[in-house]
Tab-separated table of C-alpha atoms in Angstrom:
chain	number	residue	atom	x	y	z
A	7	MET	CA	161.053	72.223	109.915
A	8	LYS	CA	159.495	72.745	106.486
A	9	LYS	CA	156.687	70.303	107.281
A	10	LEU	CA	156.037	72.089	110.577
A	11	PHE	CA	155.792	75.381	108.699
A	12	LEU	CA	153.277	73.862	106.288
A	13	ILE	CA	151.170	72.500	109.149
A	14	LEU	CA	151.175	75.887	110.889
A	15	THR	CA	150.268	77.594	107.624
A	16	LEU	CA	147.504	75.067	107.032
A	17	SER	CA	146.178	75.592	110.551
A	18	THR	CA	146.107	79.332	109.937
A	19	ALA	CA	144.225	78.758	106.681
A	20	CYS	CA	141.698	76.538	108.464
A	21	LEU	CA	141.162	79.146	111.191
A	22	SER	CA	140.695	81.784	108.521
A	23	ALA	CA	138.255	79.493	106.726
A	24	HIS	CA	136.289	79.059	109.952
A	25	ALA	CA	136.036	82.808	110.301
A	26	THR	CA	134.997	83.483	106.686
A	27	ASP	CA	133.387	80.090	105.949
A	28	VAL	CA	135.726	79.712	102.934
A	29	LEU	CA	138.839	77.523	102.981
A	30	ARG	CA	141.576	79.250	100.979
A	31	LEU	CA	144.365	76.954	99.832
A	32	ASN	CA	147.476	76.983	97.710
A	33	LEU	CA	148.960	73.811	96.218
A	34	ASN	CA	151.208	72.914	99.182
A	35	GLN	CA	148.376	73.406	101.660
A	36	ALA	CA	146.019	71.271	99.585
A	37	ILE	CA	148.571	68.440	99.467
A	38	GLU	CA	149.321	68.669	103.189
A	39	LEU	CA	145.623	68.625	104.043
A	40	ALA	CA	145.080	65.566	101.848
A	41	LEU	CA	148.008	63.691	103.413
A	42	ASN	CA	146.479	64.280	106.845
A	43	GLU	CA	142.790	63.730	106.094
A	44	ASN	CA	142.498	61.368	103.125
A	45	ARG	CA	140.970	58.025	104.123
A	46	ILE	CA	143.201	55.924	101.871
A	47	VAL	CA	146.285	57.296	103.649
A	48	LYS	CA	144.694	56.629	107.037
A	49	ILE	CA	144.009	53.016	106.043
A	50	ALA	CA	147.646	52.611	104.950
A	51	ASP	CA	148.844	53.990	108.297
A	52	MET	CA	146.559	51.537	110.111
A	53	GLU	CA	148.109	48.700	108.100
A	54	ILE	CA	151.561	49.760	109.327
A	55	GLN	CA	150.256	49.658	112.896
A	56	ARG	CA	148.771	46.186	112.343
A	57	VAL	CA	152.027	44.809	110.912
A	58	ASP	CA	153.921	46.358	113.829
A	59	TYR	CA	151.815	44.341	116.269
A	60	SER	CA	152.434	41.234	114.167
A	61	GLN	CA	156.177	41.869	114.310
A	62	LYS	CA	156.106	42.199	118.101
A	63	SER	CA	154.077	38.989	118.331
A	64	ALA	CA	156.753	37.128	116.327
A	65	TRP	CA	159.420	38.205	118.823
A	66	HIS	CA	157.359	36.748	121.663
A	67	ASN	CA	157.773	33.263	120.146
A	68	ILE	CA	161.490	33.134	121.010
A	69	LEU	CA	160.932	34.141	124.640
A	70	PRO	CA	160.434	31.529	127.388
A	71	SER	CA	156.810	30.489	127.698
A	72	LEU	CA	155.363	29.677	131.114
A	73	ASP	CA	151.975	28.011	131.375
A	74	ALA	CA	149.976	27.214	134.496
A	75	SER	CA	147.374	24.477	134.517
A	76	GLY	CA	145.042	23.039	137.094
A	77	ASN	CA	141.886	21.069	137.592
A	78	ALA	CA	139.607	20.143	140.484
A	79	ILE	CA	137.292	17.136	140.585
A	80	LYS	CA	134.472	16.567	143.095
A	81	TYR	CA	132.897	13.114	143.181
A	82	LEU	CA	129.163	13.577	143.728
A	83	VAL	CA	128.498	9.838	143.663
A	84	PRO	CA	131.209	7.500	144.993
A	85	GLY	CA	132.895	5.478	142.363
A	86	GLU	CA	133.346	1.729	142.516
A	87	MET	CA	136.469	-0.333	142.095
A	88	ALA	CA	137.075	-4.016	141.670
A	89	MET	CA	139.625	-5.778	143.799
A	90	MET	CA	140.268	-9.520	144.096
A	91	GLY	CA	137.044	-10.282	142.217
A	92	MET	CA	135.010	-8.138	144.573
A	93	VAL	CA	133.558	-4.656	144.153
A	94	MET	CA	133.917	-1.918	146.717
A	95	LYS	CA	132.974	1.744	146.738
A	96	SER	CA	135.808	4.217	146.310
A	97	PRO	CA	136.325	6.535	149.278
A	98	VAL	CA	137.810	9.321	147.092
A	99	ASP	CA	135.901	12.566	147.656
A	100	PHE	CA	137.890	15.034	145.497
A	101	ASN	CA	141.042	15.331	143.447
A	102	VAL	CA	143.022	18.528	142.736
A	103	GLN	CA	145.989	18.985	140.401
A	104	ALA	CA	148.107	22.065	139.602
A	105	GLY	CA	151.234	22.480	137.529
A	106	LEU	CA	153.682	24.844	135.858
A	107	ASN	CA	155.261	24.168	132.465
A	108	LEU	CA	158.224	26.099	131.092
A	109	SER	CA	159.407	25.924	127.478
A	110	LEU	CA	162.394	27.663	125.879
A	111	PRO	CA	163.398	27.248	122.212
A	112	LEU	CA	167.159	26.726	121.991
A	113	PHE	CA	167.565	25.983	118.311
A	114	VAL	CA	164.474	26.569	116.164
A	115	PRO	CA	165.624	28.217	112.883
A	116	ALA	CA	162.097	28.739	111.602
A	117	LEU	CA	161.389	31.212	114.415
A	118	TRP	CA	164.249	33.509	113.375
A	119	HIS	CA	163.184	33.395	109.758
A	120	THR	CA	159.630	34.270	110.843
A	121	ILE	CA	160.943	37.347	112.657
A	122	LYS	CA	162.889	38.408	109.570
A	123	MET	CA	159.778	37.823	107.460
A	124	THR	CA	157.743	40.186	109.662
A	125	THR	CA	160.490	42.782	109.207
A	126	LEU	CA	159.974	42.500	105.458
A	127	ASP	CA	156.207	42.730	106.006
A	128	MET	CA	156.788	46.022	107.814
A	129	GLN	CA	158.977	47.313	104.968
A	130	LEU	CA	156.277	46.366	102.467
A	131	ALA	CA	153.545	48.065	104.527
A	132	VAL	CA	155.639	51.233	104.783
A	133	GLU	CA	156.351	51.158	101.037
A	134	LYS	CA	152.661	50.714	100.253
A	135	ALA	CA	151.869	53.657	102.513
A	136	ASN	CA	154.479	55.734	100.668
A	137	ALA	CA	152.967	54.630	97.362
A	138	SER	CA	149.535	55.757	98.559
A	139	LYS	CA	150.928	59.148	99.537
A	140	ILE	CA	152.806	59.599	96.259
A	141	THR	CA	149.694	58.656	94.278
A	142	LEU	CA	147.567	60.966	96.395
A	143	ARG	CA	150.067	63.798	95.969
A	144	ASN	CA	149.876	63.323	92.184
A	145	ASP	CA	146.071	63.167	92.191
A	146	VAL	CA	145.725	66.282	94.350
A	147	THR	CA	148.261	68.181	92.257
A	148	LYS	CA	146.481	67.375	89.006
A	149	ALA	CA	143.076	68.125	90.542
A	150	PHE	CA	144.445	71.460	91.783
A	151	TYR	CA	145.699	72.281	88.291
A	152	GLY	CA	142.303	71.225	86.951
A	153	VAL	CA	140.584	73.802	89.156
A	154	LEU	CA	143.068	76.463	88.051
A	155	LEU	CA	142.487	75.590	84.384
A	156	ALA	CA	138.723	75.841	84.832
A	157	LYS	CA	139.074	79.139	86.732
A	158	ASP	CA	141.428	80.660	84.178
A	159	SER	CA	139.248	79.496	81.296
A	160	TYR	CA	136.254	81.069	83.015
A	161	LYS	CA	138.145	84.355	83.404
A	162	ILE	CA	139.234	84.300	79.740
A	163	LEU	CA	135.657	83.724	78.638
A	164	GLN	CA	134.430	86.471	80.956
A	165	ASP	CA	137.017	88.848	79.527
A	166	GLY	CA	136.029	87.741	76.031
A	167	LEU	CA	132.381	88.377	76.881
A	168	ALA	CA	133.303	91.874	78.044
A	169	LEU	CA	135.097	92.469	74.729
A	170	VAL	CA	132.199	91.327	72.560
A	171	GLU	CA	129.759	93.313	74.713
A	172	GLU	CA	131.956	96.363	74.137
A	173	VAL	CA	131.888	95.668	70.409
A	174	HIS	CA	128.114	95.253	70.608
A	175	GLN	CA	127.747	98.628	72.291
A	176	GLN	CA	130.106	100.188	69.765
A	177	ALA	CA	128.067	98.730	66.890
A	178	LYS	CA	124.872	100.165	68.395
A	179	ARG	CA	126.428	103.612	68.698
A	180	LEU	CA	127.685	103.539	65.122
A	181	PHE	CA	124.310	102.276	63.911
A	182	GLU	CA	122.542	105.166	65.622
A	183	VAL	CA	124.687	107.672	63.712
A	184	GLY	CA	124.383	105.758	60.468
A	185	LEU	CA	127.951	104.448	60.331
A	186	ALA	CA	127.028	100.780	60.842
A	187	THR	CA	124.308	98.452	59.608
A	188	GLU	CA	121.672	96.726	61.679
A	189	LEU	CA	123.280	93.453	60.649
A	190	ASP	CA	126.429	94.496	62.565
A	191	VAL	CA	124.376	95.093	65.704
A	192	ILE	CA	122.570	91.752	65.388
A	193	SER	CA	125.796	89.870	64.620
A	194	ALA	CA	127.499	91.359	67.701
A	195	GLU	CA	124.521	90.505	69.903
A	196	VAL	CA	124.466	86.916	68.624
A	197	GLN	CA	128.139	86.583	69.526
A	198	VAL	CA	127.334	87.744	73.072
A	199	LYS	CA	124.500	85.214	73.371
A	200	ASN	CA	126.666	82.404	72.017
A	201	LEU	CA	129.271	82.911	74.729
A	202	GLN	CA	126.876	82.821	77.683
A	203	PRO	CA	126.070	79.049	77.596
A	204	THR	CA	129.784	78.235	77.340
A	205	ILE	CA	130.495	80.417	80.364
A	206	MET	CA	127.777	78.676	82.400
A	207	GLU	CA	129.165	75.286	81.393
A	208	VAL	CA	132.680	76.259	82.492
A	209	GLU	CA	131.283	77.648	85.746
A	210	ASN	CA	129.683	74.269	86.437
A	211	GLY	CA	133.005	72.614	85.550
A	212	ILE	CA	134.734	74.706	88.238
A	213	GLU	CA	132.336	73.377	90.889
A	214	GLN	CA	132.822	69.780	89.756
A	215	ALA	CA	136.616	70.175	89.785
A	216	LYS	CA	136.446	71.636	93.300
A	217	MET	CA	134.239	68.767	94.527
A	218	PHE	CA	136.735	66.210	93.211
A	219	LEU	CA	139.573	68.075	94.937
A	220	LYS	CA	137.607	68.187	98.207
A	221	VAL	CA	137.060	64.421	98.089
A	222	LEU	CA	140.800	63.865	97.642
A	223	MET	CA	141.604	66.223	100.518
A	224	GLY	CA	139.086	64.555	102.828
A	225	VAL	CA	137.160	67.816	103.190
A	226	ASP	CA	133.394	67.980	103.671
A	227	ILE	CA	131.809	68.244	100.233
A	228	LYS	CA	129.738	71.217	101.462
A	229	GLN	CA	132.806	73.158	102.602
A	230	ALA	CA	133.417	76.196	100.404
A	231	ILE	CA	136.994	76.400	99.137
A	232	GLU	CA	138.940	78.994	97.188
A	233	ILE	CA	142.035	78.015	95.219
A	234	GLU	CA	144.775	80.613	95.140
A	235	GLY	CA	146.872	81.484	92.086
A	236	SER	CA	146.483	80.867	88.372
A	237	LEU	CA	148.177	78.787	85.690
A	238	ILE	CA	149.993	81.873	84.432
A	239	ASP	CA	151.948	81.875	87.709
A	240	TYR	CA	153.432	78.499	86.701
A	241	GLY	CA	154.327	79.621	83.187
A	242	ALA	CA	157.836	80.611	84.304
A	243	THR	CA	158.509	77.043	85.531
A	244	ILE	CA	158.189	75.582	82.030
A	245	SER	CA	161.537	74.395	80.725
A	246	HIS	CA	162.720	72.526	77.614
A	247	SER	CA	165.871	71.288	79.321
A	248	ASN	CA	166.116	68.200	81.542
A	249	ALA	CA	169.691	68.905	82.572
A	250	GLY	CA	170.252	68.257	86.246
A	251	ARG	CA	166.986	66.357	86.603
A	252	ASN	CA	167.238	63.009	88.390
A	253	LEU	CA	165.593	60.510	86.042
A	254	SER	CA	166.457	57.335	87.957
A	255	ILE	CA	163.542	54.969	88.568
A	256	ASP	CA	165.222	53.287	91.537
A	257	GLU	CA	162.795	55.052	93.892
A	258	ASN	CA	159.705	53.950	91.989
A	259	THR	CA	157.313	52.450	94.535
A	260	ASP	CA	156.148	49.611	92.280
A	261	LEU	CA	159.740	48.472	91.735
A	262	ARG	CA	160.522	48.762	95.435
A	263	GLN	CA	157.477	46.670	96.311
A	264	LEU	CA	158.596	43.995	93.837
A	265	ASP	CA	162.066	44.018	95.405
A	266	ILE	CA	160.557	43.479	98.860
A	267	ALA	CA	158.280	40.740	97.502
A	268	GLN	CA	161.342	39.014	96.047
A	269	GLN	CA	163.084	39.210	99.421
A	270	GLN	CA	159.972	37.691	101.011
A	271	LEU	CA	160.129	34.756	98.603
A	272	GLN	CA	163.830	34.288	99.407
A	273	ARG	CA	162.960	34.268	103.088
A	274	ALA	CA	160.113	31.817	102.472
A	275	LEU	CA	162.610	29.543	100.691
A	276	SER	CA	164.906	29.721	103.714
A	277	MET	CA	161.985	28.873	106.014
A	278	GLN	CA	161.146	25.840	103.881
A	279	ARG	CA	164.734	24.645	104.148
A	280	THR	CA	164.516	24.805	107.935
A	281	GLN	CA	161.931	22.012	107.772
A	282	ARG	CA	164.878	19.639	107.202
A	283	MET	CA	166.791	20.911	110.231
A	284	PRO	CA	166.576	19.519	113.756
A	285	THR	CA	165.050	21.588	116.546
A	286	LEU	CA	166.076	21.706	120.193
A	287	VAL	CA	163.752	22.924	122.941
A	288	ALA	CA	164.361	23.068	126.694
A	289	PHE	CA	161.470	22.358	129.023
A	290	GLY	CA	160.674	22.154	132.713
A	291	SER	CA	157.612	21.294	134.774
A	292	TYR	CA	156.443	21.257	138.357
A	293	GLY	CA	153.235	19.661	139.654
A	294	TYR	CA	151.260	19.497	142.870
A	295	THR	CA	148.403	17.100	143.660
A	296	GLY	CA	145.823	16.914	146.398
A	297	MET	CA	143.325	14.164	147.172
A	298	GLY	CA	140.669	13.788	149.838
A	299	ASN	CA	138.814	10.704	151.110
A	300	ARG	CA	135.421	10.688	152.776
A	301	ALA	CA	134.764	8.639	155.936
A	302	THR	CA	132.967	5.430	155.013
A	303	ASN	CA	132.389	1.865	156.102
A	304	THR	CA	132.739	-0.771	153.460
A	305	SER	CA	133.760	-4.371	153.254
A	306	LEU	CA	136.216	-6.299	151.229
A	307	GLY	CA	134.439	-9.616	150.965
A	308	PRO	CA	133.862	-10.931	154.512
A	309	ILE	CA	136.380	-8.415	155.872
A	310	PRO	CA	134.864	-5.140	157.138
A	311	VAL	CA	136.929	-2.070	156.201
A	312	GLU	CA	136.587	1.299	157.891
A	313	ILE	CA	138.089	4.293	156.073
A	314	GLU	CA	138.652	7.522	157.909
A	315	LYS	CA	138.264	10.949	156.351
A	316	SER	CA	141.651	12.280	155.181
A	317	THR	CA	143.291	14.832	152.904
A	318	ASP	CA	146.740	14.347	151.385
A	319	TRP	CA	148.857	16.816	149.418
A	320	PHE	CA	152.081	15.904	147.690
A	321	SER	CA	154.414	17.242	145.026
A	322	GLN	CA	155.013	15.495	141.735
A	323	GLY	CA	158.543	16.924	141.649
A	324	LEU	CA	160.447	19.442	139.528
A	325	MET	CA	161.602	18.181	136.135
A	326	ALA	CA	163.791	19.721	133.450
A	327	GLY	CA	165.120	18.471	130.154
A	328	VAL	CA	165.640	19.066	126.474
A	329	GLN	CA	163.735	17.745	123.505
A	330	LEU	CA	165.455	17.107	120.169
A	331	ASN	CA	163.324	16.690	117.087
A	332	ILE	CA	164.946	15.403	113.856
A	333	PRO	CA	162.637	15.312	110.808
A	334	LEU	CA	162.982	12.069	108.875
A	335	SER	CA	159.882	12.004	106.671
A	336	GLY	CA	158.612	14.597	104.224
A	337	ILE	CA	162.081	15.504	102.876
A	338	PHE	CA	161.067	14.945	99.272
A	339	THR	CA	157.821	16.889	99.744
A	340	ASN	CA	159.755	19.857	101.131
A	341	ALA	CA	162.225	19.677	98.250
A	342	THR	CA	159.323	19.960	95.785
A	343	LYS	CA	157.949	22.996	97.618
A	344	GLU	CA	161.382	24.603	97.474
A	345	LYS	CA	161.491	24.128	93.701
A	346	GLN	CA	158.077	25.793	93.406
A	347	THR	CA	159.317	28.785	95.394
A	348	LYS	CA	162.429	29.047	93.209
A	349	VAL	CA	160.210	29.190	90.129
A	350	GLN	CA	158.201	31.988	91.763
A	351	ILE	CA	161.426	33.891	92.470
A	352	ASN	CA	162.462	33.603	88.818
A	353	GLN	CA	158.997	34.688	87.694
A	354	LEU	CA	159.166	37.754	89.921
A	355	ALA	CA	162.628	38.622	88.592
A	356	GLU	CA	161.308	38.552	85.024
A	357	GLN	CA	158.299	40.601	86.068
A	358	ARG	CA	160.606	43.203	87.605
A	359	ASN	CA	162.716	43.405	84.443
A	360	TYR	CA	159.567	43.886	82.369
A	361	MET	CA	158.263	46.589	84.709
A	362	GLU	CA	161.636	48.352	84.644
A	363	ASP	CA	161.525	48.461	80.838
A	364	MET	CA	157.958	49.777	80.896
A	365	LEU	CA	158.810	52.469	83.452
A	366	ASN	CA	161.814	53.632	81.443
A	367	MET	CA	159.561	53.893	78.393
A	368	GLN	CA	156.961	55.859	80.382
A	369	VAL	CA	159.644	58.220	81.702
A	370	ARG	CA	160.887	58.842	78.161
A	371	THR	CA	157.307	59.386	76.968
A	372	ALA	CA	156.655	61.833	79.813
A	373	LEU	CA	159.793	63.788	78.909
A	374	ASN	CA	158.707	63.966	75.282
A	375	ASN	CA	155.232	65.116	76.294
A	376	MET	CA	156.708	67.775	78.583
A	377	ASP	CA	158.947	69.018	75.789
A	378	ARG	CA	156.010	69.128	73.387
A	379	ALA	CA	153.833	70.958	75.925
A	380	ALA	CA	156.639	73.462	76.595
A	381	LYS	CA	156.937	74.182	72.868
A	382	GLN	CA	153.170	74.462	72.549
A	383	ALA	CA	153.101	76.925	75.458
A	384	GLU	CA	155.851	79.000	73.845
A	385	VAL	CA	154.043	79.083	70.506
A	386	ALA	CA	150.688	79.746	72.178
A	387	LYS	CA	152.110	82.695	74.112
A	388	LYS	CA	153.464	84.276	70.932
A	389	ASN	CA	150.168	83.561	69.210
A	390	GLU	CA	148.295	85.222	72.090
A	391	ASP	CA	150.371	88.386	71.700
A	392	LEU	CA	149.695	88.396	67.956
A	393	ALA	CA	145.972	87.787	68.510
A	394	GLN	CA	145.811	90.684	70.965
A	395	ARG	CA	147.498	92.957	68.452
A	396	GLY	CA	145.169	91.740	65.693
A	397	TYR	CA	142.117	92.422	67.839
A	398	ASP	CA	143.276	95.949	68.657
A	399	ILE	CA	143.825	96.657	64.940
A	400	ALA	CA	140.471	95.191	63.921
A	401	LEU	CA	138.635	97.175	66.576
A	402	LYS	CA	140.321	100.432	65.516
A	403	ARG	CA	139.518	99.753	61.870
A	404	TYR	CA	135.878	99.149	62.738
A	405	GLU	CA	135.636	102.265	64.913
A	406	THR	CA	137.030	104.408	62.089
A	407	GLY	CA	134.759	102.841	59.486
A	408	MET	CA	137.601	101.114	57.624
A	409	GLY	CA	136.793	97.606	58.816
A	410	ILE	CA	133.777	95.341	59.124
A	411	MET	CA	132.153	93.588	62.056
A	412	LEU	CA	133.257	90.167	60.821
A	413	GLU	CA	136.919	91.170	61.247
A	414	VAL	CA	136.310	92.195	64.863
A	415	GLN	CA	134.430	88.987	65.635
A	416	ASN	CA	137.121	86.810	64.107
A	417	ALA	CA	139.837	88.700	65.969
A	418	SER	CA	137.925	88.352	69.256
A	419	ASN	CA	137.465	84.611	68.781
A	420	GLN	CA	141.106	84.160	67.834
A	421	LEU	CA	142.226	86.029	70.962
A	422	MET	CA	140.103	83.878	73.255
A	423	GLN	CA	141.233	80.711	71.499
A	424	ALA	CA	144.905	81.689	71.806
A	425	GLN	CA	144.525	82.432	75.513
A	426	LEU	CA	142.741	79.121	76.140
A	427	LEU	CA	145.385	77.185	74.220
A	428	TYR	CA	148.152	78.846	76.219
A	429	ASN	CA	146.537	77.850	79.524
A	430	GLN	CA	145.900	74.317	78.270
A	431	ALA	CA	149.553	73.972	77.252
A	432	ILE	CA	150.678	75.071	80.731
A	433	ALA	CA	148.251	72.628	82.364
A	434	SER	CA	149.422	69.800	80.086
A	435	TYR	CA	153.051	70.493	80.998
A	436	LEU	CA	152.313	70.622	84.740
A	437	ASN	CA	150.189	67.444	84.697
A	438	THR	CA	152.846	65.527	82.774
A	439	LYS	CA	155.510	66.791	85.145
A	440	SER	CA	153.444	65.568	88.111
A	441	ASP	CA	153.044	62.140	86.457
A	442	LEU	CA	156.807	62.029	85.919
A	443	GLU	CA	157.429	62.780	89.609
A	444	LYS	CA	155.118	59.891	90.464
A	445	LEU	CA	156.966	57.533	88.112
A	446	LEU	CA	160.290	58.485	89.658
A	447	GLY	CA	158.890	57.940	93.161
A	448	HIS	CA	159.567	61.468	94.355
A	449	GLU	CA	157.682	62.191	97.563
A	450	LYS	CA	158.017	65.978	97.300
């Protein structure tokens, strides 16, 4: 129901975008659009479809197989045959054969193991598709946050530019009445000019971040998009506590793929062992033959022979039976292959243990980084409030002639820096949280 709501919401957003030529998206809509349009996800879905056909094909091997065969021969030049030391021309004009062959496996263990192997192939394809979606969800989320960070930074710089322009105008007014020096006016103007290149650079960064997000979502690179919200909206989600959070890595897609690969090796070992087992197959066949002779006069030595034109059809009969095959050679070769597979199973088990240790370390690192980012955000927010208060005081002091321009400029720079650091701390927390969700294999 929730997914249906997201699709309907996304459809509404697309219709709105068609009307205004701008696609407006929030985070959930961006993720949903990517999961539906991204080419990597489409390729993974196609792989599931391919493996499904392979699985159905494996089931066909245990069903009865019925084959029809036939051939027709026309003799353009009569053949010759030797009889009693003499040669005579064959009167055979044509020969036709047709048959039906039925085969039914009764006891062929390898076939059942093949079917079970294709089931594991399907599980692996599905898990790889899930891994692609989880990775894509993480990439889109971080790209979305990247756009928000660039947008918010641009707004902070624009607000900062407005502040320094206000200071510049104030310095000009005070200079005109003799309460400020020309140096104050020049210094304020230089600060305005210094901010403009940074603002243009951030503006270009917004476009690059949007292009990367559009590629991930499978949207035309020329399509205009507008990202809703700001990083400040996510500030309330920052938490120091991990109580109640599920930190199990059992759902990690890399671990799950290794588990399936290990099951595949176990199944391959079972298939190799079936090479020592006998097989039993039932079969049946039915044939029909036709032959025609041409009219001819020939001789068998001194005896003239006249052959009349004739056509004969007769059945070869219906046969049924069973075929038992007991392997006698190659036992030692198969035993060596089984030992190789066992070594591979042990190798994969060690690889899984190593990956599990690495994932646990990465989870712990992500938690530490989230905690550090949360503390940085808390400190940065307090610092922003202090910087705002300091700027207000510096501006009042300058307006009343008690302060100098340098105090106002320093306070303005400190305010912008504090605001940027606060947004960066929020973005760092959100990105690390998204990476943690990917490590834990969470699909939502």
